mmCIF file of C-alpha atoms in Angstrom:
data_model
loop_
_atom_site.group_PDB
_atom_site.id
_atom_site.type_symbol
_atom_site.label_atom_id
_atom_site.label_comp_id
_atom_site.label_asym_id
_atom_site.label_seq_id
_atom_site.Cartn_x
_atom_site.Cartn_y
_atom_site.Cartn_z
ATOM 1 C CA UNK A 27 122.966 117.862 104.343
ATOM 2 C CA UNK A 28 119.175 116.544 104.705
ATOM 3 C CA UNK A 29 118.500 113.782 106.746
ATOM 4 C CA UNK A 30 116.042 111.366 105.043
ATOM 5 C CA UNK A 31 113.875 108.438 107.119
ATOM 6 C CA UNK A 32 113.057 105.743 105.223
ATOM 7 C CA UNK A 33 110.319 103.323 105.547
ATOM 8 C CA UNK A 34 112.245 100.879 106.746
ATOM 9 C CA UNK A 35 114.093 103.444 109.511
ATOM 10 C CA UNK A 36 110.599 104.594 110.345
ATOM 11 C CA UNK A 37 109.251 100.542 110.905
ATOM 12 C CA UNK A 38 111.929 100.135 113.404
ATOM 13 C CA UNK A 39 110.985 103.695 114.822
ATOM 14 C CA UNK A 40 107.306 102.242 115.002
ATOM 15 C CA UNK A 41 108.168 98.984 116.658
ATOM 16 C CA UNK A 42 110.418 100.610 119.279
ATOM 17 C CA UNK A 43 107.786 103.351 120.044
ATOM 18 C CA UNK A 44 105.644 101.090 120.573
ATOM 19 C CA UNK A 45 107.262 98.538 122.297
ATOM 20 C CA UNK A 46 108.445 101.299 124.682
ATOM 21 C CA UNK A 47 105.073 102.541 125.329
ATOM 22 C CA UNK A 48 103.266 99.002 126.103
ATOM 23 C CA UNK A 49 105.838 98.360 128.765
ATOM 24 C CA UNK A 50 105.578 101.886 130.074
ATOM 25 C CA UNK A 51 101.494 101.307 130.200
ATOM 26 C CA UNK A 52 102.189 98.356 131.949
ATOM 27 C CA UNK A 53 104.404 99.486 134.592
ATOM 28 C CA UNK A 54 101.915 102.625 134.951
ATOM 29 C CA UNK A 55 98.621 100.399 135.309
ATOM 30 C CA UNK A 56 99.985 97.844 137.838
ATOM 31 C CA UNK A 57 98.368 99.753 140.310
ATOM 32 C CA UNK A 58 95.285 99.437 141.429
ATOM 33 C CA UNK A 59 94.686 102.538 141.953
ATOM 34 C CA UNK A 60 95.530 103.932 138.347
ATOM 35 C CA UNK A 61 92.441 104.599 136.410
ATOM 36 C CA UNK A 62 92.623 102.817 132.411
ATOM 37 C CA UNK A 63 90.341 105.498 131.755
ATOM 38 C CA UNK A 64 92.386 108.524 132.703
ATOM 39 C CA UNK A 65 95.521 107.607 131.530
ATOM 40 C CA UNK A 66 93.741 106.278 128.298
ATOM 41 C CA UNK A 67 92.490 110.038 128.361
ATOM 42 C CA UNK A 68 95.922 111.716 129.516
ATOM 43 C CA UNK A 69 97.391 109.867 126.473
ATOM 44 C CA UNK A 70 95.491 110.472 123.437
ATOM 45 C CA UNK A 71 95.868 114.432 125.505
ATOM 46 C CA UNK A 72 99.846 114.024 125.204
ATOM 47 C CA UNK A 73 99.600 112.411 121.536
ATOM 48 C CA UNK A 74 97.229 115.634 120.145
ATOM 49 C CA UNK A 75 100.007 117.502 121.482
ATOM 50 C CA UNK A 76 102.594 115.783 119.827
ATOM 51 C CA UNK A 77 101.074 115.516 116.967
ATOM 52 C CA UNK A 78 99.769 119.425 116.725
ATOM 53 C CA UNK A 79 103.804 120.553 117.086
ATOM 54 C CA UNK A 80 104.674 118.841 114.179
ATOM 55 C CA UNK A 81 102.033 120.333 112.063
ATOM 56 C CA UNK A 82 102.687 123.551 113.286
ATOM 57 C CA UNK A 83 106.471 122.769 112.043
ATOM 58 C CA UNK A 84 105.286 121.233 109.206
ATOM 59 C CA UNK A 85 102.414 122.637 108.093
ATOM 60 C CA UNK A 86 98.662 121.696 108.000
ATOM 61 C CA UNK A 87 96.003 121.930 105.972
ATOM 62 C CA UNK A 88 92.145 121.474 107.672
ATOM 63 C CA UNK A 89 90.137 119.314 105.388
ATOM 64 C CA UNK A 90 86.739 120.566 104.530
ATOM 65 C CA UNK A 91 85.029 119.418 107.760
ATOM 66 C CA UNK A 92 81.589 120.195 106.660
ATOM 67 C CA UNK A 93 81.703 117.113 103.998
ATOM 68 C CA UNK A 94 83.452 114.955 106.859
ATOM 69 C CA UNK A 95 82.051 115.578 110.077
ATOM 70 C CA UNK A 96 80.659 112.182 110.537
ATOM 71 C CA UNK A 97 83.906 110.322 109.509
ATOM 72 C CA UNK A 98 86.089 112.915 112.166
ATOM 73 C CA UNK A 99 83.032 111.958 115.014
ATOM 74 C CA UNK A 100 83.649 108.156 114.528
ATOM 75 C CA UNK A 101 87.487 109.113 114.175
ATOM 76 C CA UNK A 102 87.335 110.535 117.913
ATOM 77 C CA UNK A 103 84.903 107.813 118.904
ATOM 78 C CA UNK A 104 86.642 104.697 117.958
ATOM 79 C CA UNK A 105 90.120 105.653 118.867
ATOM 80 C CA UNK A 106 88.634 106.869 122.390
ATOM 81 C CA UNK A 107 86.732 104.052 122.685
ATOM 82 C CA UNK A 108 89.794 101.035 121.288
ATOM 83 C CA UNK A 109 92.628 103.141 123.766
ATOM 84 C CA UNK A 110 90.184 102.201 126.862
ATOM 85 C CA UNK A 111 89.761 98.705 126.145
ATOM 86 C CA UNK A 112 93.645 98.525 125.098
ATOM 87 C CA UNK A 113 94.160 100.468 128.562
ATOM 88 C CA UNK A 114 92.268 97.896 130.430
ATOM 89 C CA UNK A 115 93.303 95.169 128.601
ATOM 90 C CA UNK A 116 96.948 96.224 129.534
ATOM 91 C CA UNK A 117 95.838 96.065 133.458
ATOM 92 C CA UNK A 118 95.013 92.707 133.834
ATOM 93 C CA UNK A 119 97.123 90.538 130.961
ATOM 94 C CA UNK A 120 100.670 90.415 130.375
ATOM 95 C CA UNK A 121 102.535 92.661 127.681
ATOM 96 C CA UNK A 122 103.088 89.365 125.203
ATOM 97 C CA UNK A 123 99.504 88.501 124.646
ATOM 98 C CA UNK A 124 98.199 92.080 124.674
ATOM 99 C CA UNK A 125 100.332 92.300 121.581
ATOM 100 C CA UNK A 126 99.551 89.393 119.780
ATOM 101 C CA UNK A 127 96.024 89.340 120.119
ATOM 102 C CA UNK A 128 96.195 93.027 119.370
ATOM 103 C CA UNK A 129 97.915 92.961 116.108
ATOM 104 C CA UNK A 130 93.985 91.421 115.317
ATOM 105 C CA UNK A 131 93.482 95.314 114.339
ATOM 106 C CA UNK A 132 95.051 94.164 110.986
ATOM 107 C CA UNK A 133 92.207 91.381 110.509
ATOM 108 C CA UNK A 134 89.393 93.826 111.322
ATOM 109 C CA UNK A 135 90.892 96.334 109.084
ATOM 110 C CA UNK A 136 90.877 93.855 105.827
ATOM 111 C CA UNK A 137 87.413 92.974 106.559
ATOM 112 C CA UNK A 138 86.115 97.109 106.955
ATOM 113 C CA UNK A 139 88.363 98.049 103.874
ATOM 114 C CA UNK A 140 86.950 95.427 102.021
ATOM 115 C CA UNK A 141 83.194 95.569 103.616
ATOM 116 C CA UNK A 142 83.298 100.257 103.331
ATOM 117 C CA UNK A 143 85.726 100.644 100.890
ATOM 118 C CA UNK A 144 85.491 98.063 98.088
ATOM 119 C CA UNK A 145 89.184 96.698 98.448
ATOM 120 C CA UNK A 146 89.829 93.178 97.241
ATOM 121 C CA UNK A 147 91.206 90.168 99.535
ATOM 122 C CA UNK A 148 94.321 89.738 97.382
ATOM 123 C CA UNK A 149 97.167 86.655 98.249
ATOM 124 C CA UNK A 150 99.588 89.367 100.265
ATOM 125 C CA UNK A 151 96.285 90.170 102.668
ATOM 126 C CA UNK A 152 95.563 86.676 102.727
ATOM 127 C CA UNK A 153 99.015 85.482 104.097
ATOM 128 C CA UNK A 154 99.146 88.406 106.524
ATOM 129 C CA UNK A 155 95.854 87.017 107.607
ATOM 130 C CA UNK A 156 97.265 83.584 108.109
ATOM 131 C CA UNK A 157 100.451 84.807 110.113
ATOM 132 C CA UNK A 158 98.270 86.811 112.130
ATOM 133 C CA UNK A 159 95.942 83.767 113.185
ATOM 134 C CA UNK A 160 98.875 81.636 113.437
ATOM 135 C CA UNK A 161 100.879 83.658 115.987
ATOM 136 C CA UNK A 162 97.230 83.947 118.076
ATOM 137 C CA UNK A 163 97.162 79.930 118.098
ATOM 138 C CA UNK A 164 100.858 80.223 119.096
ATOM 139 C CA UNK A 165 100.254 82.032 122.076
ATOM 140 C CA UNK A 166 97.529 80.238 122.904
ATOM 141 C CA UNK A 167 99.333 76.768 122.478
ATOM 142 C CA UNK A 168 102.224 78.139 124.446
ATOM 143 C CA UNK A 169 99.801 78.782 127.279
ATOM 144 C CA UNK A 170 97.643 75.750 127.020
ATOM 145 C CA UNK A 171 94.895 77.070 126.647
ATOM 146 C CA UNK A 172 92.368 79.217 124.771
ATOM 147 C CA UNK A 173 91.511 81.802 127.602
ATOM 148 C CA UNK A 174 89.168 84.156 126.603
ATOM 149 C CA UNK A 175 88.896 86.506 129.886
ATOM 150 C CA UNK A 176 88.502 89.992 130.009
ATOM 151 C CA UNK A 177 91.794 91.087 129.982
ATOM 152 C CA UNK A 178 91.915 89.205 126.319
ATOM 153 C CA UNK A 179 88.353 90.278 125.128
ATOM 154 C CA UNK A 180 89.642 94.281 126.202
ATOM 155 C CA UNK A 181 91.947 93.579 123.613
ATOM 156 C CA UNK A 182 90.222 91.965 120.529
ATOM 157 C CA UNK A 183 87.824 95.382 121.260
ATOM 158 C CA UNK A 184 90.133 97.426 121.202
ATOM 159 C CA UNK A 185 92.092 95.747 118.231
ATOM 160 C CA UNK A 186 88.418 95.834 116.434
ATOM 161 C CA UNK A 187 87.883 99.543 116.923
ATOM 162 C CA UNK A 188 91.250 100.327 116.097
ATOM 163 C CA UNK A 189 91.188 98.610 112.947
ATOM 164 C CA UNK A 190 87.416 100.442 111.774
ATOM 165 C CA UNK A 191 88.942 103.385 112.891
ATOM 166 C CA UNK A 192 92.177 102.779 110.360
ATOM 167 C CA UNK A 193 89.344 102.132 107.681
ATOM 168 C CA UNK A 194 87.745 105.507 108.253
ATOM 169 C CA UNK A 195 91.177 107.089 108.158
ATOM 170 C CA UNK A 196 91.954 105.726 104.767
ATOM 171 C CA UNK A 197 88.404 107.282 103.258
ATOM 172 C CA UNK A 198 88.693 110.680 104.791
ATOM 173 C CA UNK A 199 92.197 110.589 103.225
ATOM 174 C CA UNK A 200 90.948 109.638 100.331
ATOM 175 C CA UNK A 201 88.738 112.478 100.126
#
């Protein structure tokens, strides 16, 4: 008998992963001795490890690097680059609003698809958009306030070069 996941099986996979993970980060980073840097390092390590076992069960297929070696650079760059600001972000602000505000990626990746890849803003985007702002202004109303620190800022970064990096995903794939 084969065991099929379906989308919706692997959504509630996603959300529990991750959900799991930011409150593991969190517990990990209250310290102040706990670099964001190294563990930001440590898990994108742990992750290529993962994610190397199940092509080695599954088969893999190397692209043709030579007409992609830009796109593969600014691959490694921006998700280097978005997992330290989300690792920093983590150590100073609570769970909740790391989450909201980082669910921004979404935003940032309409604008690159539509900016690098010629995709249209259709009524579906543009509602996502506006439940996406709206639960940003809901945080921030539930709070009081509009704060801006660095803890918040680490996470509209990282959100941003998460959501180019989804972008360039979605053209080498494409290729």
């Amino acid at each position: 008998m084969n065991f099929v996941l379906t989308w919706p099986m692997l959504v509630a996979i996603s959300v529990l992963a991750y959900s799991v993970s930011v409150i593991l980060q969190k517990r990990i980073l209250r310290s102040k001795t706990v670099d964001p840097v190294a563990i930001s390092f440590a898990f994108q390590f742990l992750g290529g490890i993962v994610i190397s076992i199940a092509a080695i069960i599954h088969g893999f297929v190397l692209p043709d690097f030579a007409q992609y070696w830009p796109n593969f650079l600014l691959m490694m760059a921006l998700y280097s680059v978005g997992n330290i600001f989300i690792f920093k972000a983590v150590k100073i602000i609570d769970a909740s609003t790391l989450t909201i505000l980082f669910t921004s990626r979404a935003l940032w990746t309409i604008v690159g698809a539509m900016l690098f890849l010629g995709e249209m803003f259709t009524a579906a985007r543009a509602l996502g958009t506006a439940l996406i702002i709206a639960s940003i202004v809901v945080i921030a109303w539930q709070k009081q306030q509009l704060n801006l620190g660095r803890g918040e800022l680490y996470s509209l970064f990282g959100a941003l070069c998460f959501g180019f990096a989804f972008v360039n995903d979605s053209f080498i794939v494409r290729g």
